[in-house]
Coordinates of C-alpha atoms in Angstrom, one line a residue:
M270 CA 0.6 -9.1 27.5
V271 CA -0.3 -12.7 26.8
E272 CA 0.4 -14.0 30.3
E273 CA -1.8 -11.3 31.9
S274 CA -4.6 -11.9 29.5
I275 CA -4.7 -15.6 30.2
G276 CA -4.5 -15.0 34.0
S277 CA -7.3 -12.5 34.0
I278 CA -9.6 -14.9 32.3
I279 CA -9.0 -17.7 34.8
R280 CA -8.8 -15.5 37.9
G281 CA -12.5 -15.1 38.2
F282 CA -13.0 -18.8 38.9
V283 CA -10.2 -19.5 41.5
D284 CA -8.4 -17.9 44.4
G285 CA -5.2 -17.3 42.5
V286 CA -3.4 -17.6 39.2
I287 CA 0.3 -18.0 38.5
V288 CA 1.8 -18.1 35.0
L289 CA 5.2 -19.8 34.4
N290 CA 7.3 -20.0 31.3
D291 CA 8.9 -23.3 30.1
T292 CA 11.8 -22.9 32.7
Y293 CA 9.2 -22.4 35.5
E294 CA 10.0 -18.8 36.1
I295 CA 7.1 -16.7 37.4
L296 CA 5.9 -14.4 34.6
W297 CA 2.7 -13.1 36.1
Y298 CA 0.5 -13.8 39.2
D299 CA -2.7 -12.6 40.8
I300 CA -3.3 -14.0 44.3
N301 CA -6.0 -13.2 47.0
A302 CA -4.4 -11.1 49.7
D303 CA -5.9 -13.4 52.3
I304 CA -3.7 -16.3 51.1
Q305 CA -0.4 -14.4 51.8
L306 CA 1.6 -16.4 49.2
D307 CA 5.1 -14.8 49.2
I308 CA 6.2 -14.8 45.6
E309 CA 7.9 -12.4 43.1
L310 CA 8.2 -12.0 39.4
G311 CA 11.2 -13.8 37.9
L312 CA 11.7 -16.3 40.7
N313 CA 11.7 -20.0 40.0
F314 CA 8.5 -21.6 41.3
I315 CA 10.1 -24.9 42.0
D316 CA 12.8 -23.3 44.1
L317 CA 10.1 -21.6 46.2
F318 CA 7.6 -24.4 46.9
P319 CA 7.9 -28.2 47.4
C320 CA 6.8 -29.6 44.0
S321 CA 8.6 -31.5 41.2
H322 CA 9.2 -30.9 37.5
E323 CA 7.0 -34.0 36.8
Q324 CA 4.0 -32.5 38.6
I325 CA 4.1 -29.4 36.4
I326 CA 5.0 -31.1 33.1
T327 CA 2.3 -33.8 33.4
N328 CA -0.5 -31.3 34.2
G329 CA -0.7 -32.7 37.7
K330 CA -2.0 -31.3 40.9
F331 CA -0.5 -30.9 44.4
L332 CA -1.2 -29.4 47.8
L333 CA 0.6 -26.5 49.4
T334 CA 0.4 -25.5 53.0
V335 CA 1.0 -21.8 53.6
T336 CA 0.3 -20.1 57.0
E337 CA -1.9 -23.0 58.0
K338 CA -3.9 -22.7 54.8
K339 CA -4.2 -25.7 52.5
L340 CA -3.9 -24.7 48.8
M341 CA -4.8 -27.0 45.9
V342 CA -2.6 -26.2 42.9
K343 CA -3.8 -27.5 39.5
V344 CA -1.4 -27.2 36.5
K345 CA -2.5 -26.7 32.9
K346 CA -0.1 -26.4 29.9
F347 CA -0.9 -23.7 27.3
T348 CA 1.1 -23.1 24.1
M349 CA 1.1 -19.9 22.0
D350 CA 4.4 -18.6 20.9
H351 CA 6.0 -20.5 23.7
D352 CA 5.0 -23.1 26.3
Y353 CA 3.3 -21.7 29.4
F354 CA 2.2 -23.3 32.6
I355 CA -0.9 -21.9 34.3
L356 CA -1.2 -22.7 38.0
C357 CA -4.7 -22.4 39.4
V358 CA -4.7 -22.0 43.1
E359 CA -7.7 -22.8 45.3
E360 CA -7.9 -22.4 49.1
T361 CA -9.7 -25.6 50.2
T362 CA -10.2 -24.4 53.8
N363 CA -12.1 -21.2 53.2
L364 CA -15.6 -22.4 52.4
T365 CA -17.1 -18.9 52.5
A366 CA -15.0 -17.7 49.5
N367 CA -14.5 -21.1 47.8
L368 CA -18.0 -21.7 46.3
K369 CA -16.9 -24.9 44.6
N370 CA -15.9 -26.6 47.8
R371 CA -18.9 -25.2 49.7
L372 CA -21.2 -26.7 47.0
Y373 CA -19.4 -30.0 47.4
C374 CA -20.0 -30.0 51.1
L375 CA -23.7 -29.2 50.7
E376 CA -24.1 -32.0 48.2
K377 CA -22.5 -34.4 50.7
I378 CA -24.8 -33.2 53.4
V379 CA -27.8 -33.8 51.2
D380 CA -26.6 -37.3 50.5
T381 CA -26.5 -38.2 54.2
L382 CA -30.0 -37.1 54.9
N383 CA -32.6 -39.7 55.8
E384 CA -35.2 -37.8 53.7
G385 CA -35.2 -38.3 50.0
V386 CA -34.3 -35.2 47.9
M387 CA -34.9 -34.8 44.2
M388 CA -34.4 -31.6 42.2
S389 CA -35.2 -30.7 38.6
D390 CA -34.4 -27.7 36.4
H391 CA -36.6 -25.5 34.2
E392 CA -36.8 -28.2 31.6
G393 CA -37.9 -30.9 34.0
K394 CA -34.6 -32.7 34.0
I395 CA -33.4 -34.3 37.2
I396 CA -30.2 -32.6 38.4
L397 CA -30.1 -33.9 42.0
Y398 CA -31.1 -37.3 43.4
N399 CA -29.7 -38.3 46.8
D400 CA -29.0 -41.6 48.4
A401 CA -32.1 -41.7 50.5
Q402 CA -34.3 -41.1 47.4
E403 CA -32.6 -44.1 45.8
K404 CA -33.5 -46.3 48.7
L405 CA -37.1 -45.1 48.8
E406 CA -37.8 -45.6 45.1
G407 CA -35.3 -48.3 44.2
L408 CA -33.7 -46.3 41.4
E409 CA -30.0 -45.2 40.8
S410 CA -29.0 -41.6 40.4
R411 CA -26.4 -42.4 37.8
E412 CA -29.1 -43.7 35.5
I413 CA -31.6 -40.9 35.8
I414 CA -29.6 -37.7 36.4
G415 CA -30.0 -35.5 33.3
K416 CA -33.2 -37.2 32.2
H417 CA -36.7 -35.7 32.1
L418 CA -38.9 -36.7 35.1
W419 CA -41.7 -38.0 32.8
S420 CA -39.3 -40.3 30.9
V421 CA -37.9 -41.8 34.2
Y422 CA -41.3 -42.3 35.8
N423 CA -43.3 -42.9 32.6
Y424 CA -46.1 -40.4 32.7
N425 CA -47.6 -37.6 30.6
P426 CA -45.5 -34.4 31.0
Q427 CA -48.7 -32.3 31.4
Y428 CA -49.3 -34.0 34.7
S429 CA -45.9 -33.2 36.1
E430 CA -46.1 -31.7 39.6
H431 CA -42.6 -30.3 39.2
K432 CA -43.6 -28.4 36.0
H433 CA -46.7 -27.1 37.7
T434 CA -44.7 -25.9 40.7
F435 CA -42.1 -24.3 38.4
K436 CA -44.9 -22.5 36.5
T437 CA -47.0 -21.3 39.5
G438 CA -44.3 -20.9 42.1
K439 CA -46.5 -22.5 44.6
P440 CA -45.5 -25.6 46.7
I441 CA -47.5 -28.9 46.9
F442 CA -47.8 -30.4 50.3
S443 CA -48.2 -33.9 51.7
R444 CA -48.7 -36.2 48.7
Y445 CA -48.6 -40.0 49.1
R446 CA -48.2 -42.0 46.0
A447 CA -45.9 -44.4 44.0
H448 CA -44.0 -43.0 41.1
S449 CA -41.8 -46.0 40.5
T450 CA -42.5 -49.7 40.4
I451 CA -39.8 -52.3 41.0
N452 CA -40.5 -55.9 40.1
G453 CA -44.2 -55.1 40.0
V454 CA -44.2 -53.6 43.5
P455 CA -45.1 -49.9 43.7
K456 CA -42.8 -47.8 45.8
Y457 CA -45.0 -45.4 47.8
V458 CA -43.5 -42.3 49.4
N459 CA -44.9 -39.3 51.3
Y460 CA -43.5 -36.1 49.8
S461 CA -43.9 -32.4 49.3
T462 CA -42.6 -30.2 46.4
F463 CA -41.2 -26.7 46.7
P464 CA -40.0 -24.0 44.3
I465 CA -36.5 -22.5 44.6
K466 CA -36.6 -18.8 43.8
K467 CA -33.9 -16.3 43.1
D468 CA -34.5 -12.6 42.5
G469 CA -38.2 -13.4 42.3
E470 CA -37.9 -16.0 39.6
T471 CA -38.2 -19.8 40.0
I472 CA -34.9 -21.4 39.0
A473 CA -35.5 -25.0 40.2
V474 CA -38.0 -27.3 41.9
F475 CA -37.2 -29.9 44.5
S476 CA -39.2 -32.7 46.3
L477 CA -38.6 -33.8 49.9
S478 CA -39.7 -37.3 50.5
T479 CA -40.2 -38.6 54.1
N480 CA -38.8 -42.0 55.0
E481 CA -41.8 -43.3 57.0
S482 CA -40.4 -46.8 57.3
N483 CA -38.2 -45.6 60.2
L484 CA -41.1 -43.9 61.9
K485 CA -43.1 -47.2 61.5
D486 CA -40.3 -49.1 63.1
R487 CA -40.0 -46.8 66.0
L488 CA -43.7 -46.9 66.6
H489 CA -43.8 -50.7 66.5
Q490 CA -40.7 -50.9 68.8
T491 CA -42.5 -48.7 71.3
I492 CA -45.6 -50.8 71.2
E493 CA -43.6 -54.0 71.6
L494 CA -41.6 -52.6 74.5
K495 CA -44.8 -51.5 76.2
R496 CA -46.2 -55.0 75.7
Q497 CA -43.1 -56.6 77.2
N498 CA -43.3 -54.3 80.2
V499 CA -46.9 -55.1 80.8
H500 CA -46.4 -58.9 80.7
S501 CA -43.1 -58.9 82.6
E502 CA -45.0 -57.7 85.8
S503 CA -47.5 -59.6 87.9
N504 CA -51.0 -58.8 86.8
N505 CA -52.1 -58.4 90.4
R506 CA -49.7 -55.5 91.1
P507 CA -51.3 -52.1 90.8
N508 CA -50.4 -49.6 88.1
K509 CA -48.3 -52.1 86.1
N510 CA -50.9 -52.2 83.3
G511 CA -49.7 -49.0 81.5
T512 CA -51.6 -46.6 83.8
S513 CA -50.5 -44.1 86.5
F514 CA -53.9 -42.8 87.9
T515 CA -57.0 -44.0 89.8
F516 CA -60.0 -42.1 91.0
D517 CA -58.1 -41.2 94.2
H518 CA -55.9 -39.0 92.1
I519 CA -58.8 -36.8 90.9
K520 CA -58.9 -33.8 93.1
G521 CA -61.7 -31.2 93.6
T522 CA -64.6 -30.3 95.9
S523 CA -67.3 -29.2 93.5
L524 CA -70.7 -31.0 93.2
A525 CA -70.3 -31.3 89.5
L526 CA -66.9 -33.1 89.8
K527 CA -68.2 -35.4 92.5
N528 CA -71.2 -36.4 90.4
L529 CA -69.0 -36.9 87.4
I530 CA -66.7 -39.3 89.3
H531 CA -69.7 -41.2 90.6
E532 CA -71.1 -41.5 87.1
A533 CA -67.7 -42.6 85.7
E534 CA -67.4 -45.3 88.5
N535 CA -70.8 -46.7 87.5
I536 CA -69.9 -46.8 83.8
S537 CA -66.6 -48.5 84.6
V538 CA -68.1 -51.7 85.9
H539 CA -69.8 -52.3 82.6
N540 CA -68.0 -53.5 79.4
T541 CA -69.1 -50.5 77.3
D542 CA -67.4 -48.0 75.1
V543 CA -67.5 -44.4 76.3
L544 CA -66.7 -40.9 74.9
I545 CA -65.1 -38.4 77.2
V546 CA -65.6 -34.7 76.2
G547 CA -63.7 -31.9 77.8
E548 CA -61.5 -29.0 77.0
T549 CA -57.7 -29.1 77.0
G550 CA -56.4 -29.6 80.5
T551 CA -59.5 -30.9 82.2
G552 CA -58.1 -34.4 82.7
K553 CA -59.6 -36.6 80.1
E554 CA -56.8 -39.3 80.2
L555 CA -56.9 -39.0 84.0
F556 CA -60.5 -40.1 83.9
A557 CA -59.8 -42.8 81.3
Q558 CA -57.1 -44.4 83.3
S559 CA -59.2 -44.2 86.5
M560 CA -62.1 -45.9 84.7
H561 CA -59.8 -48.7 83.5
N562 CA -58.4 -49.3 87.0
H563 CA -61.9 -49.3 88.5
S564 CA -63.2 -51.9 85.9
P565 CA -63.0 -55.7 85.8
R566 CA -60.3 -55.1 83.1
A567 CA -57.9 -53.5 85.5
A568 CA -55.3 -56.4 85.3
N569 CA -55.1 -56.1 81.5
P570 CA -53.3 -53.5 79.4
F571 CA -54.3 -49.9 79.1
V572 CA -53.1 -48.7 75.7
A573 CA -53.3 -45.0 74.8
I574 CA -52.7 -43.3 71.4
N575 CA -53.0 -39.6 70.5
C576 CA -54.8 -39.5 67.1
A577 CA -53.4 -36.0 66.4
A578 CA -49.8 -37.0 67.0
I579 CA -49.4 -39.6 64.2
P580 CA -49.5 -39.0 60.5
E581 CA -52.6 -40.1 58.6
T582 CA -50.6 -42.6 56.6
L583 CA -49.4 -44.3 59.7
L584 CA -52.5 -44.2 61.9
E585 CA -54.3 -46.9 60.1
S586 CA -51.4 -49.4 60.3
T587 CA -50.8 -48.4 63.9
L588 CA -54.4 -49.1 65.0
F589 CA -55.1 -52.2 62.9
G590 CA -51.7 -53.7 62.2
T591 CA -50.0 -54.9 59.0
V592 CA -49.0 -58.0 57.1
K593 CA -45.7 -58.5 55.3
G594 CA -45.8 -57.0 51.8
A595 CA -48.9 -54.8 52.3
F596 CA -46.7 -51.9 51.3
T597 CA -43.1 -50.9 51.1
G598 CA -41.3 -51.9 54.3
A599 CA -44.5 -53.5 55.8
A600 CA -43.9 -56.5 58.2
N601 CA -46.2 -58.7 60.2
Q602 CA -47.2 -56.4 63.1
I603 CA -50.1 -56.4 65.4
G604 CA -52.1 -53.2 65.8
L605 CA -53.2 -51.5 69.0
F606 CA -56.6 -53.1 68.9
E607 CA -55.0 -56.6 69.0
F608 CA -52.3 -55.4 71.5
A609 CA -54.9 -54.1 74.0
K610 CA -56.5 -57.6 74.0
N611 CA -59.3 -57.6 76.6
G612 CA -58.0 -54.4 78.2
T613 CA -58.8 -50.8 77.2
L614 CA -57.8 -48.8 74.1
F615 CA -57.8 -45.1 74.7
L616 CA -58.2 -43.0 71.5
D617 CA -57.2 -39.4 72.6
E618 CA -58.2 -36.4 70.4
I619 CA -60.4 -38.6 68.2
N620 CA -61.7 -35.4 66.8
S621 CA -58.4 -35.1 64.9
M622 CA -58.8 -38.5 63.2
P623 CA -59.2 -38.1 59.4
V624 CA -62.7 -38.7 58.1
T625 CA -61.4 -41.3 55.6
L626 CA -60.2 -43.4 58.6
Q627 CA -63.3 -42.8 60.7
S628 CA -65.4 -45.1 58.4
K629 CA -62.9 -48.0 59.0
L630 CA -62.9 -47.4 62.7
M631 CA -66.7 -47.4 62.7
R632 CA -66.8 -50.8 61.0
V633 CA -64.4 -52.3 63.5
L634 CA -66.5 -51.0 66.4
Q635 CA -69.7 -52.2 64.8
E636 CA -68.5 -55.7 63.9
R637 CA -65.9 -56.0 66.7
L638 CA -63.5 -57.5 64.1
V639 CA -60.2 -56.0 63.0
R640 CA -58.4 -56.7 59.7
R641 CA -54.7 -55.9 59.3
V642 CA -53.7 -53.8 56.4
G643 CA -53.1 -56.1 53.4
S644 CA -54.7 -59.1 55.0
N645 CA -58.0 -61.0 54.4
E646 CA -58.2 -62.5 57.9
V647 CA -60.0 -60.9 60.7
T648 CA -59.4 -61.0 64.5
P649 CA -62.1 -60.4 67.2
V650 CA -61.8 -57.1 69.1
E651 CA -62.0 -57.8 72.8
C652 CA -60.9 -54.5 74.2
T653 CA -63.1 -51.7 75.5
V654 CA -62.7 -48.4 73.6
I655 CA -62.6 -45.1 75.5
S656 CA -62.4 -42.1 73.2
A657 CA -61.7 -38.4 74.1
S658 CA -62.5 -35.2 72.3
N659 CA -61.5 -31.6 73.2
E660 CA -64.3 -30.2 71.0
D661 CA -68.1 -30.5 71.2
P662 CA -69.2 -33.5 69.1
E663 CA -72.2 -31.6 67.9
K664 CA -70.0 -28.9 66.5
L665 CA -67.7 -31.5 64.9
I666 CA -70.7 -33.3 63.2
E667 CA -72.1 -30.0 61.9
E668 CA -68.8 -29.0 60.4
G669 CA -68.4 -32.4 58.8
R670 CA -65.3 -33.3 60.8
M671 CA -66.9 -36.3 62.5
R672 CA -69.2 -38.8 61.1
L673 CA -72.6 -39.1 62.8
D674 CA -72.6 -42.9 62.7
L675 CA -69.1 -42.9 64.3
F676 CA -70.4 -40.7 67.1
Y677 CA -73.1 -43.2 67.9
R678 CA -70.6 -46.0 67.9
I679 CA -68.0 -44.4 70.2
A680 CA -70.5 -42.8 72.5
P681 CA -73.1 -45.3 73.7
T682 CA -72.3 -43.6 77.0
S683 CA -70.6 -40.3 77.4
L684 CA -68.9 -38.1 80.1
Y685 CA -68.8 -34.3 79.9
I686 CA -66.0 -32.8 82.0
T687 CA -67.1 -29.3 83.1
P688 CA -64.4 -26.7 82.4
L689 CA -62.7 -25.2 85.5
R690 CA -64.1 -21.7 85.0
E691 CA -67.6 -23.2 85.7
R692 CA -66.4 -24.8 89.0
T693 CA -65.5 -21.8 91.3
E694 CA -65.0 -24.1 94.3
D695 CA -62.4 -26.1 92.4
I696 CA -60.5 -23.0 91.5
L697 CA -60.1 -22.2 95.1
F698 CA -59.3 -25.8 96.0
F699 CA -56.6 -26.1 93.3
I700 CA -55.0 -22.8 94.2
D701 CA -54.5 -24.0 97.8
Y702 CA -53.6 -27.6 96.7
F703 CA -50.9 -26.5 94.2
L704 CA -49.5 -23.9 96.6
H705 CA -49.0 -26.6 99.2
T706 CA -47.6 -29.1 96.7
F707 CA -45.0 -26.9 95.1
Q708 CA -43.9 -25.3 98.4
K709 CA -43.1 -28.8 99.6
K710 CA -41.5 -29.8 96.3
F711 CA -39.2 -26.7 96.1
N712 CA -38.8 -26.4 99.9
K713 CA -39.9 -22.8 99.9
Q714 CA -42.3 -20.9 102.2
V715 CA -44.2 -18.2 100.4
P716 CA -47.0 -15.9 101.7
A717 CA -50.7 -16.2 100.6
L718 CA -52.2 -14.6 97.5
S719 CA -53.5 -11.1 97.9
K720 CA -57.3 -10.6 97.8
T721 CA -57.0 -8.7 94.5
L722 CA -55.1 -11.5 92.8
L723 CA -57.4 -14.2 94.2
S724 CA -60.4 -12.3 92.9
M725 CA -58.8 -12.0 89.4
L726 CA -57.9 -15.7 89.3
L727 CA -61.5 -16.6 90.2
Q728 CA -62.9 -14.5 87.3
Y729 CA -60.2 -15.6 84.8
H730 CA -61.7 -18.0 82.1
W731 CA -58.8 -20.6 82.3
P732 CA -58.6 -21.8 78.7
G733 CA -56.0 -24.4 79.8
N734 CA -58.1 -25.4 82.8
T735 CA -56.5 -27.3 85.7
R736 CA -53.2 -27.8 83.8
E737 CA -52.9 -24.0 83.2
L738 CA -53.6 -23.2 86.8
E739 CA -51.0 -25.8 88.0
H740 CA -48.3 -24.3 85.7
L741 CA -49.2 -20.8 86.9
I742 CA -48.8 -21.7 90.6
E743 CA -45.6 -23.6 90.0
N744 CA -44.2 -20.6 88.2
L745 CA -45.2 -18.3 91.0
I746 CA -43.5 -20.5 93.6
I747 CA -40.3 -20.7 91.6
R748 CA -40.2 -16.9 90.8
F749 CA -41.2 -15.6 94.3
G750 CA -38.3 -14.5 96.5
D751 CA -38.0 -14.5 100.3
T752 CA -40.3 -11.8 101.5
E753 CA -43.4 -11.3 103.7
Q754 CA -45.2 -9.3 101.0
A755 CA -48.3 -11.1 99.7
I756 CA -48.2 -12.5 96.2
D757 CA -50.0 -9.9 94.0
V758 CA -50.8 -9.2 90.4
E759 CA -47.3 -7.8 89.6
H760 CA -45.7 -11.1 90.6
L761 CA -47.6 -13.0 87.8
P762 CA -45.4 -14.2 84.9
P763 CA -45.5 -11.7 82.0
Y764 CA -47.0 -14.3 79.6
I765 CA -50.3 -14.5 81.5
R766 CA -50.4 -11.2 83.4
G767 CA -52.0 -9.3 80.5
K768 CA -54.5 -12.1 79.8
I769 CA -55.7 -12.2 83.4
I770 CA -56.0 -8.4 83.7
T771 CA -57.9 -8.0 80.4
D772 CA -60.2 -10.9 81.2
Q773 CA -61.8 -9.1 84.1
P774 CA -65.5 -8.3 83.7
N775 CA -66.2 -4.7 82.5
K776 CA -69.3 -2.5 82.9
N777 CA -70.9 -3.8 79.7
K778 CA -70.5 -7.3 80.9
Q779 CA -72.0 -6.5 84.3
K780 CA -75.0 -4.9 82.5
E781 CA -75.4 -8.0 80.4
M782 CA -75.4 -10.1 83.6
K783 CA -78.2 -8.0 85.0
K784 CA -80.1 -8.3 81.8
H785 CA -79.6 -12.1 81.5
P786 CA -79.3 -13.5 85.0
F787 CA -79.3 -17.1 83.9
K788 CA -76.4 -16.4 81.5
S789 CA -74.3 -14.8 84.2
I790 CA -74.9 -17.8 86.5
F791 CA -74.3 -20.1 83.7
S792 CA -70.8 -18.7 83.1
T793 CA -69.7 -19.1 86.7
S794 CA -71.4 -21.9 88.5
Q795 CA -74.1 -23.2 86.3
E796 CA -74.4 -26.7 87.8
H797 CA -75.5 -25.4 91.2
Y798 CA -78.3 -23.2 89.7
I799 CA -79.6 -26.0 87.4
Q800 CA -79.6 -28.5 90.3
K801 CA -81.5 -26.0 92.5
V802 CA -84.2 -25.5 89.9
L803 CA -84.4 -29.3 89.4
D804 CA -84.9 -29.7 93.1
E805 CA -87.6 -27.0 93.2
T806 CA -89.5 -28.6 90.3
E807 CA -89.0 -32.1 91.7
G808 CA -87.2 -33.2 88.6
N809 CA -89.9 -32.1 86.1
I810 CA -87.8 -31.4 82.9
S811 CA -90.5 -29.3 81.3
K812 CA -91.1 -27.1 84.3
A813 CA -87.4 -26.7 85.0
A814 CA -86.6 -25.8 81.4
K815 CA -89.4 -23.2 81.4
Q816 CA -88.1 -21.7 84.6
L817 CA -84.6 -21.5 83.2
G818 CA -85.7 -20.1 79.9
I819 CA -84.1 -22.8 77.8
T820 CA -85.4 -25.8 75.7
R821 CA -85.9 -29.3 77.1
Q822 CA -83.1 -30.6 74.8
S823 CA -80.6 -28.0 76.1
L824 CA -81.5 -28.8 79.7
Q825 CA -81.1 -32.6 79.1
Y826 CA -77.7 -31.8 77.6
H827 CA -76.5 -29.8 80.6
I828 CA -77.9 -32.4 83.1
K829 CA -75.8 -35.0 81.4
K830 CA -72.8 -32.7 81.0
H831 CA -72.6 -31.9 84.7
G832 CA -73.8 -35.2 86.0
L833 CA -76.8 -33.7 87.8
K834 CA -79.5 -35.7 89.6
K835 CA -83.2 -35.6 88.9
Q836 CA -85.3 -36.2 92.1

């Protein structure tokens, strides 16, 4: 049957097909059961549904609403032995079944993204180019869709990253370059390229370009807001300079900590750069802010930046500033060196700074002059620079992650914060301190820690240092119910219970402690033992090193690290 043949061909592409003769009678139909369209053969379609003769004759389209479903009906005229009208029915509300409408929605979503999206097929032809990509590169999708990438961007096809990704199936991460040039100005974008695979085969490749101009704007707005807050307050009022802490906020009872505070106070009164080295959670920024507030610069801004939190492409402009036209979206903007003025600039996690940027930072610290990106003019650097690293600088230099000349520039003086596991007195102090603090905060009275739990906490290695101990005690106070039972091991949060239990010393470790007594002392309270030997040898480094069984250089390192005193 002709009608059925025609309908069967079309039915695979839509939700329903209805075939009418030239008098609009229903000759054949095939409709999805979900639509529930109540029709029968031989009935007149126009009598059943609200549509006109003109809509059918002119190959028009119209909407039907059936059981709260919206149906788009498209009419096509077909002539064989007679005239036939083929009505293709699509359910516009069912996006799961209607792949055409779902694709339309996805394309609209892609067009509203802030990130640029460009996709190419197996021939390297551009098949998708969203609005954000147009703004980033200054091109129009209508002019480049369907064209080869290399013809649009004018490069040799053998260097095409999309072709390479299509061939290898491997993504390309974090590239920063300009593919297009508008009026002689290159349009730089930060992008990554990924393959799209189906059934194990690559069928397309797309690039996702980051719109960094928005991030730049937010960073500069934050800097400007901080500057306004600093200058809107009286310079004589405490803690209105961008800080929250002084040396009074540094808690602890160990000799190593007291010596470190004393050394930091002495350094603070001099206008000198300093490097603070300490593990995560030891309080590096706490010391940095305290040193600023103890110094003659206390009335001036304290400006902090985490070098690991900002992309490499933004870190340079954030530190040094920019001039208008230096790159796409660049404006006249001061950097943090200028913003800090004659205050303090705190470079946290400087060990995460890219090596390529370290040479520029070294030159600024050496010459005490800063040049904005894209400018030939220089501005004197008046601020003191405090840097912080959560890794040993010697290790960083050996692995090539920190330049040796930069180390000498940022560390004319240095502070080494001893990890909490080497300050047993401070572990005890902070357990009591945080118990009291959080009981008061949450208005709860809880019993003391059991001897077993206290012993395990003293022997735990505390990789997160004071911050980890604080979070643990806070968690215990929140979780612990009203009972007179002592807080024991089973009350520990599951995330840390296993680590603390497995971290207890075993028999092999105890044998090792007997075999190497200095090593065992070193792992618990090394500063006390070293100080004791120094006192016994009246500060003679050679004699003390020999008695300890270490080199002179290693002893000097630990004396400086723990802030010990030579008689």
